[in-house]
């Protein structure tokens, strides 16, 4: 087949629209490190970097998958089965200057690049399910498989011109089904197969760095403008409405969530405000280009309330959804889709000057739209949960691909076990406060001590001298500090056990020391 000539490549695409979608693609990509910082801040310090790693690494996996066959399986217009595409665009073949299947305003090559970012963000969201007990290498294998047989079909249903959802009239503007239900319900299934964290990990649990949570949240908000406004596929008025709706829903949801937390705890929690903000952003994803701004006020309030209370569902079903993927993404995505069935307005949808024949929702007397949206939600939730769980179960039976780490890895943290680096670390000469030698004024003694001490926790596997003629590795040191000494047992000393690894800076899992009648002391990094 002859290569196209320069004249054939020249098209009438508006360069403003093309530039706008290129910028939006970069904004959506920016959401990936935002998710990494969010997840890292919400986790314990000993597993924070592993979450950042799986989010960033999954982006690379999805780029390969999307180039290899992901785009073709999702958007090839020659497939007519309504469920999944074919391999016509394998390796991005026949993807260049033709009008895209999503909009005639931009070329297909640009459309495929923009949709790549959606797939990458979806898998990155789902990676939060591995929190604090999932192995990173099997998670990458899972990411490739999941993007192929879960994300690609669900995205095909609503966005491919031959998808059954598209033909049925489903209104899913920017991904309530493939992105939000896909990541939220998929994350719930992954967490279910992975199993609950050890009970000791749930005692006194707190995010290790709330500043990272705030940073990640507003990086997401920044990128979400490109996510939703860019889904108008042009620099037009519909994109502006989508941007406004995104901000309105996020703001109202964040405020409502924060007020609900204040009602219970009498504290205006920063994590609560960030959680509500993300719930509003998620709810706006399928609806921001479909509903008028006043409806987004209602959407923000409803999503803030519903998602706040949805965080209790994981306790009812006894699934350790550590980062609330289902409550934040699954529930909010469902709410946004159902709002389309009620509040979708034809005069908003037609602002892109392309979709001028799509009817509105229930409020515009298109009563069937509500049950169409409901049916689509049920189909997405059922397919995503079942197929994700099957993938996880099958992988667990394959040697070397079991998803869950060992008990020892969970104790010492996934950063040390799988990554070998840490999101933040400190130069230490002792892990336990009471293992320090008594102070000395002798220069000779000081020099002798300096010769014996090896800093613990360096990336080269250094050991720590514990002051009794022995050297323990970092792992052994953590386990040792969780057990009272024989002398303490013989003396019948009362032992206080309390959880470390929380936002107050403790290092170890459980530190057991003789009770201090003058007040409880911190054993982290030798602080009194």
PDB file of C-alpha atoms in Angstrom, residues 328-521:
ATOM      1  CA  UNK A 328     -15.376   7.524  45.783  1.00  0.00           C
ATOM      2  CA  UNK A 329     -15.348   6.315  42.181  1.00  0.00           C
ATOM      3  CA  UNK A 330     -17.947   3.574  41.867  1.00  0.00           C
ATOM      4  CA  UNK A 331     -20.783   5.270  43.759  1.00  0.00           C
ATOM      5  CA  UNK A 332     -20.073   8.773  42.428  1.00  0.00           C
ATOM      6  CA  UNK A 333     -19.833   7.445  38.863  1.00  0.00           C
ATOM      7  CA  UNK A 334     -23.219   5.753  39.241  1.00  0.00           C
ATOM      8  CA  UNK A 335     -24.761   8.959  40.603  1.00  0.00           C
ATOM      9  CA  UNK A 336     -23.417  10.991  37.682  1.00  0.00           C
ATOM     10  CA  UNK A 337     -24.823   8.541  35.135  1.00  0.00           C
ATOM     11  CA  UNK A 338     -28.247   8.534  36.761  1.00  0.00           C
ATOM     12  CA  UNK A 339     -28.242  12.336  36.840  1.00  0.00           C
ATOM     13  CA  UNK A 340     -27.889  12.244  33.055  1.00  0.00           C
ATOM     14  CA  UNK A 341     -31.114  10.266  32.918  1.00  0.00           C
ATOM     15  CA  UNK A 342     -32.888  13.014  34.855  1.00  0.00           C
ATOM     16  CA  UNK A 343     -31.208  16.352  34.085  1.00  0.00           C
ATOM     17  CA  UNK A 344     -29.545  15.936  30.671  1.00  0.00           C
ATOM     18  CA  UNK A 345     -30.390  18.927  28.466  1.00  0.00           C
ATOM     19  CA  UNK A 346     -30.333  18.865  24.674  1.00  0.00           C
ATOM     20  CA  UNK A 347     -29.328  22.539  24.524  1.00  0.00           C
ATOM     21  CA  UNK A 348     -26.183  21.743  26.554  1.00  0.00           C
ATOM     22  CA  UNK A 349     -25.272  18.654  24.526  1.00  0.00           C
ATOM     23  CA  UNK A 350     -25.634  20.486  21.213  1.00  0.00           C
ATOM     24  CA  UNK A 351     -23.218  23.269  22.178  1.00  0.00           C
ATOM     25  CA  UNK A 352     -20.388  21.379  20.442  1.00  0.00           C
ATOM     26  CA  UNK A 353     -22.321  21.799  17.156  1.00  0.00           C
ATOM     27  CA  UNK A 354     -21.883  18.078  16.485  1.00  0.00           C
ATOM     28  CA  UNK A 355     -24.367  16.223  18.730  1.00  0.00           C
ATOM     29  CA  UNK A 356     -27.409  18.223  17.739  1.00  0.00           C
ATOM     30  CA  UNK A 357     -29.944  15.380  17.635  1.00  0.00           C
ATOM     31  CA  UNK A 358     -29.515  13.850  21.111  1.00  0.00           C
ATOM     32  CA  UNK A 359     -32.606  14.237  23.317  1.00  0.00           C
ATOM     33  CA  UNK A 360     -32.400  15.319  26.924  1.00  0.00           C
ATOM     34  CA  UNK A 361     -33.408  13.382  30.003  1.00  0.00           C
ATOM     35  CA  UNK A 362     -36.443  12.931  32.201  1.00  0.00           C
ATOM     36  CA  UNK A 363     -36.810  16.667  32.829  1.00  0.00           C
ATOM     37  CA  UNK A 364     -37.253  17.183  29.082  1.00  0.00           C
ATOM     38  CA  UNK A 365     -39.900  14.456  28.918  1.00  0.00           C
ATOM     39  CA  UNK A 366     -37.528  11.847  27.531  1.00  0.00           C
ATOM     40  CA  UNK A 367     -38.680   9.408  30.183  1.00  0.00           C
ATOM     41  CA  UNK A 368     -36.976   6.311  28.799  1.00  0.00           C
ATOM     42  CA  UNK A 369     -33.536   7.842  29.314  1.00  0.00           C
ATOM     43  CA  UNK A 370     -33.642   7.082  33.022  1.00  0.00           C
ATOM     44  CA  UNK A 371     -34.094   3.330  32.594  1.00  0.00           C
ATOM     45  CA  UNK A 372     -31.499   3.309  29.804  1.00  0.00           C
ATOM     46  CA  UNK A 373     -28.989   4.829  32.218  1.00  0.00           C
ATOM     47  CA  UNK A 374     -29.979   2.404  34.969  1.00  0.00           C
ATOM     48  CA  UNK A 375     -29.586  -0.603  32.685  1.00  0.00           C
ATOM     49  CA  UNK A 376     -26.168   0.621  31.589  1.00  0.00           C
ATOM     50  CA  UNK A 377     -25.077   1.023  35.231  1.00  0.00           C
ATOM     51  CA  UNK A 378     -26.170  -2.526  36.092  1.00  0.00           C
ATOM     52  CA  UNK A 379     -24.394  -3.972  33.054  1.00  0.00           C
ATOM     53  CA  UNK A 380     -21.156  -2.116  33.821  1.00  0.00           C
ATOM     54  CA  UNK A 381     -21.111  -3.012  37.519  1.00  0.00           C
ATOM     55  CA  UNK A 382     -21.884  -6.694  36.897  1.00  0.00           C
ATOM     56  CA  UNK A 383     -19.378  -7.182  34.101  1.00  0.00           C
ATOM     57  CA  UNK A 384     -16.552  -5.272  35.798  1.00  0.00           C
ATOM     58  CA  UNK A 385     -16.883  -6.987  39.184  1.00  0.00           C
ATOM     59  CA  UNK A 386     -17.226 -10.534  37.868  1.00  0.00           C
ATOM     60  CA  UNK A 387     -14.499 -10.377  35.218  1.00  0.00           C
ATOM     61  CA  UNK A 388     -12.067  -8.522  37.509  1.00  0.00           C
ATOM     62  CA  UNK A 389     -12.579 -11.109  40.247  1.00  0.00           C
ATOM     63  CA  UNK A 390     -12.030 -13.958  37.769  1.00  0.00           C
ATOM     64  CA  UNK A 391      -8.784 -12.394  36.525  1.00  0.00           C
ATOM     65  CA  UNK A 392      -7.528 -12.026  40.099  1.00  0.00           C
ATOM     66  CA  UNK A 393      -8.517 -15.568  41.085  1.00  0.00           C
ATOM     67  CA  UNK A 394      -6.829 -17.096  38.044  1.00  0.00           C
ATOM     68  CA  UNK A 395      -3.645 -15.090  38.633  1.00  0.00           C
ATOM     69  CA  UNK A 396      -3.529 -16.267  42.241  1.00  0.00           C
ATOM     70  CA  UNK A 397      -3.237 -19.863  41.018  1.00  0.00           C
ATOM     71  CA  UNK A 398      -0.324 -19.115  38.671  1.00  0.00           C
ATOM     72  CA  UNK A 399       3.105 -19.580  40.332  1.00  0.00           C
ATOM     73  CA  UNK A 400       4.859 -16.261  40.776  1.00  0.00           C
ATOM     74  CA  UNK A 401       1.751 -14.179  40.090  1.00  0.00           C
ATOM     75  CA  UNK A 402      -0.058 -14.384  43.427  1.00  0.00           C
ATOM     76  CA  UNK A 403      -1.373 -10.922  44.195  1.00  0.00           C
ATOM     77  CA  UNK A 404      -0.864 -10.826  47.953  1.00  0.00           C
ATOM     78  CA  UNK A 405       2.438 -10.383  49.748  1.00  0.00           C
ATOM     79  CA  UNK A 406       3.697 -12.499  52.638  1.00  0.00           C
ATOM     80  CA  UNK A 407       2.957 -11.718  56.271  1.00  0.00           C
ATOM     81  CA  UNK A 408       6.558 -10.614  56.775  1.00  0.00           C
ATOM     82  CA  UNK A 409       6.306  -8.188  53.859  1.00  0.00           C
ATOM     83  CA  UNK A 410       3.148  -6.704  55.326  1.00  0.00           C
ATOM     84  CA  UNK A 411       4.892  -6.244  58.663  1.00  0.00           C
ATOM     85  CA  UNK A 412       7.991  -4.514  57.332  1.00  0.00           C
ATOM     86  CA  UNK A 413       6.122  -2.611  54.633  1.00  0.00           C
ATOM     87  CA  UNK A 414       5.855  -2.948  50.877  1.00  0.00           C
ATOM     88  CA  UNK A 415       8.437  -0.216  50.318  1.00  0.00           C
ATOM     89  CA  UNK A 416      11.200  -2.254  51.896  1.00  0.00           C
ATOM     90  CA  UNK A 417      10.024  -5.590  50.561  1.00  0.00           C
ATOM     91  CA  UNK A 418       9.319  -4.721  46.908  1.00  0.00           C
ATOM     92  CA  UNK A 419      10.879  -1.310  46.194  1.00  0.00           C
ATOM     93  CA  UNK A 420      13.974  -0.989  48.360  1.00  0.00           C
ATOM     94  CA  UNK A 421      13.497   2.761  48.649  1.00  0.00           C
ATOM     95  CA  UNK A 422      11.298   4.952  50.781  1.00  0.00           C
ATOM     96  CA  UNK A 423       9.096   7.968  50.237  1.00  0.00           C
ATOM     97  CA  UNK A 424      10.987   9.657  53.063  1.00  0.00           C
ATOM     98  CA  UNK A 425      13.627   8.212  55.324  1.00  0.00           C
ATOM     99  CA  UNK A 426      15.939   9.271  58.099  1.00  0.00           C
ATOM    100  CA  UNK A 427      19.502   8.563  59.176  1.00  0.00           C
ATOM    101  CA  UNK A 428      19.142   6.371  62.237  1.00  0.00           C
ATOM    102  CA  UNK A 429      21.526   4.592  64.567  1.00  0.00           C
ATOM    103  CA  UNK A 430      18.833   2.898  66.642  1.00  0.00           C
ATOM    104  CA  UNK A 431      15.324   1.668  65.912  1.00  0.00           C
ATOM    105  CA  UNK A 432      14.330   1.412  69.585  1.00  0.00           C
ATOM    106  CA  UNK A 433      14.741   4.317  71.977  1.00  0.00           C
ATOM    107  CA  UNK A 434      15.703   2.092  74.924  1.00  0.00           C
ATOM    108  CA  UNK A 435      18.482   0.402  72.930  1.00  0.00           C
ATOM    109  CA  UNK A 436      20.675   3.518  73.017  1.00  0.00           C
ATOM    110  CA  UNK A 437      23.904   3.378  75.038  1.00  0.00           C
ATOM    111  CA  UNK A 438      24.199   5.635  78.083  1.00  0.00           C
ATOM    112  CA  UNK A 439      25.827   9.019  77.366  1.00  0.00           C
ATOM    113  CA  UNK A 440      29.584   9.243  77.764  1.00  0.00           C
ATOM    114  CA  UNK A 441      32.054  12.103  78.046  1.00  0.00           C
ATOM    115  CA  UNK A 442      35.171  10.103  77.131  1.00  0.00           C
ATOM    116  CA  UNK A 443      36.622  10.954  73.729  1.00  0.00           C
ATOM    117  CA  UNK A 444      38.053   7.449  73.411  1.00  0.00           C
ATOM    118  CA  UNK A 445      34.679   5.880  74.171  1.00  0.00           C
ATOM    119  CA  UNK A 446      32.937   8.152  71.668  1.00  0.00           C
ATOM    120  CA  UNK A 447      35.424   7.217  68.947  1.00  0.00           C
ATOM    121  CA  UNK A 448      34.943   3.526  69.726  1.00  0.00           C
ATOM    122  CA  UNK A 449      31.165   3.879  69.494  1.00  0.00           C
ATOM    123  CA  UNK A 450      31.438   5.662  66.158  1.00  0.00           C
ATOM    124  CA  UNK A 451      33.441   2.767  64.780  1.00  0.00           C
ATOM    125  CA  UNK A 452      30.783   0.231  65.766  1.00  0.00           C
ATOM    126  CA  UNK A 453      27.642   2.061  64.704  1.00  0.00           C
ATOM    127  CA  UNK A 454      26.185   1.413  61.270  1.00  0.00           C
ATOM    128  CA  UNK A 455      23.233   3.543  60.170  1.00  0.00           C
ATOM    129  CA  UNK A 456      20.086   1.504  59.683  1.00  0.00           C
ATOM    130  CA  UNK A 457      17.736   1.813  56.792  1.00  0.00           C
ATOM    131  CA  UNK A 458      20.101   2.774  53.996  1.00  0.00           C
ATOM    132  CA  UNK A 459      19.330   1.505  50.522  1.00  0.00           C
ATOM    133  CA  UNK A 460      22.449  -0.671  50.532  1.00  0.00           C
ATOM    134  CA  UNK A 461      21.029  -2.993  53.199  1.00  0.00           C
ATOM    135  CA  UNK A 462      22.993  -1.650  56.170  1.00  0.00           C
ATOM    136  CA  UNK A 463      22.637  -3.092  59.656  1.00  0.00           C
ATOM    137  CA  UNK A 464      21.987  -1.428  62.966  1.00  0.00           C
ATOM    138  CA  UNK A 465      24.022  -2.095  66.085  1.00  0.00           C
ATOM    139  CA  UNK A 466      21.559  -2.551  68.929  1.00  0.00           C
ATOM    140  CA  UNK A 467      24.058  -1.924  71.707  1.00  0.00           C
ATOM    141  CA  UNK A 468      24.363  -5.448  73.109  1.00  0.00           C
ATOM    142  CA  UNK A 469      27.070  -6.856  70.886  1.00  0.00           C
ATOM    143  CA  UNK A 470      24.660  -7.877  68.140  1.00  0.00           C
ATOM    144  CA  UNK A 471      23.700  -6.448  64.796  1.00  0.00           C
ATOM    145  CA  UNK A 472      20.221  -6.750  63.413  1.00  0.00           C
ATOM    146  CA  UNK A 473      18.986  -6.134  59.937  1.00  0.00           C
ATOM    147  CA  UNK A 474      16.288  -3.544  59.418  1.00  0.00           C
ATOM    148  CA  UNK A 475      13.617  -6.243  59.306  1.00  0.00           C
ATOM    149  CA  UNK A 476      14.892  -8.041  62.411  1.00  0.00           C
ATOM    150  CA  UNK A 477      15.083  -4.728  64.241  1.00  0.00           C
ATOM    151  CA  UNK A 478      11.421  -4.019  63.561  1.00  0.00           C
ATOM    152  CA  UNK A 479      10.343  -7.444  64.750  1.00  0.00           C
ATOM    153  CA  UNK A 480      12.541  -7.258  67.836  1.00  0.00           C
ATOM    154  CA  UNK A 481      11.145  -3.919  68.973  1.00  0.00           C
ATOM    155  CA  UNK A 482       7.651  -5.380  68.928  1.00  0.00           C
ATOM    156  CA  UNK A 483       8.547  -7.919  71.649  1.00  0.00           C
ATOM    157  CA  UNK A 484       9.383  -7.190  75.315  1.00  0.00           C
ATOM    158  CA  UNK A 485      12.803  -8.366  76.510  1.00  0.00           C
ATOM    159  CA  UNK A 486      13.271 -11.363  78.829  1.00  0.00           C
ATOM    160  CA  UNK A 487      14.293  -9.070  81.662  1.00  0.00           C
ATOM    161  CA  UNK A 488      11.079  -7.097  81.225  1.00  0.00           C
ATOM    162  CA  UNK A 489       9.062 -10.311  81.285  1.00  0.00           C
ATOM    163  CA  UNK A 490      10.868 -11.589  84.397  1.00  0.00           C
ATOM    164  CA  UNK A 491      10.253  -8.297  86.152  1.00  0.00           C
ATOM    165  CA  UNK A 492       6.552  -8.609  85.394  1.00  0.00           C
ATOM    166  CA  UNK A 493       6.592  -5.197  83.801  1.00  0.00           C
ATOM    167  CA  UNK A 494       3.369  -3.967  82.299  1.00  0.00           C
ATOM    168  CA  UNK A 495       3.733  -3.628  78.536  1.00  0.00           C
ATOM    169  CA  UNK A 496       2.044  -0.948  76.462  1.00  0.00           C
ATOM    170  CA  UNK A 497       1.446  -1.915  72.839  1.00  0.00           C
ATOM    171  CA  UNK A 498       0.463   0.772  70.414  1.00  0.00           C
ATOM    172  CA  UNK A 499       0.420   1.077  66.697  1.00  0.00           C
ATOM    173  CA  UNK A 500       3.078   2.848  64.686  1.00  0.00           C
ATOM    174  CA  UNK A 501       3.238   3.852  61.041  1.00  0.00           C
ATOM    175  CA  UNK A 502       0.601   6.529  61.447  1.00  0.00           C
ATOM    176  CA  UNK A 503       0.726  10.233  60.705  1.00  0.00           C
ATOM    177  CA  UNK A 504       2.417  10.909  64.048  1.00  0.00           C
ATOM    178  CA  UNK A 505       5.656   9.494  62.693  1.00  0.00           C
ATOM    179  CA  UNK A 506       6.075   6.062  64.288  1.00  0.00           C
ATOM    180  CA  UNK A 507       8.209   3.669  62.301  1.00  0.00           C
ATOM    181  CA  UNK A 508       7.336   0.183  63.357  1.00  0.00           C
ATOM    182  CA  UNK A 509       4.241  -1.871  63.376  1.00  0.00           C
ATOM    183  CA  UNK A 510       3.775  -2.459  67.083  1.00  0.00           C
ATOM    184  CA  UNK A 511       6.196  -1.129  69.690  1.00  0.00           C
ATOM    185  CA  UNK A 512       6.083  -2.822  73.083  1.00  0.00           C
ATOM    186  CA  UNK A 513       7.905  -1.137  75.979  1.00  0.00           C
ATOM    187  CA  UNK A 514       7.562  -1.011  79.735  1.00  0.00           C
ATOM    188  CA  UNK A 515       4.821   1.340  80.811  1.00  0.00           C
ATOM    189  CA  UNK A 516       6.057   4.834  81.554  1.00  0.00           C
ATOM    190  CA  UNK A 517       4.355   6.205  84.654  1.00  0.00           C
ATOM    191  CA  UNK A 518       5.444   9.744  83.769  1.00  0.00           C
ATOM    192  CA  UNK A 519       3.735   9.745  80.418  1.00  0.00           C
ATOM    193  CA  UNK A 520       3.757   7.914  77.174  1.00  0.00           C
ATOM    194  CA  UNK A 521       6.837   8.486  75.047  1.00  0.00           C
TER     195      UNK A 521
END
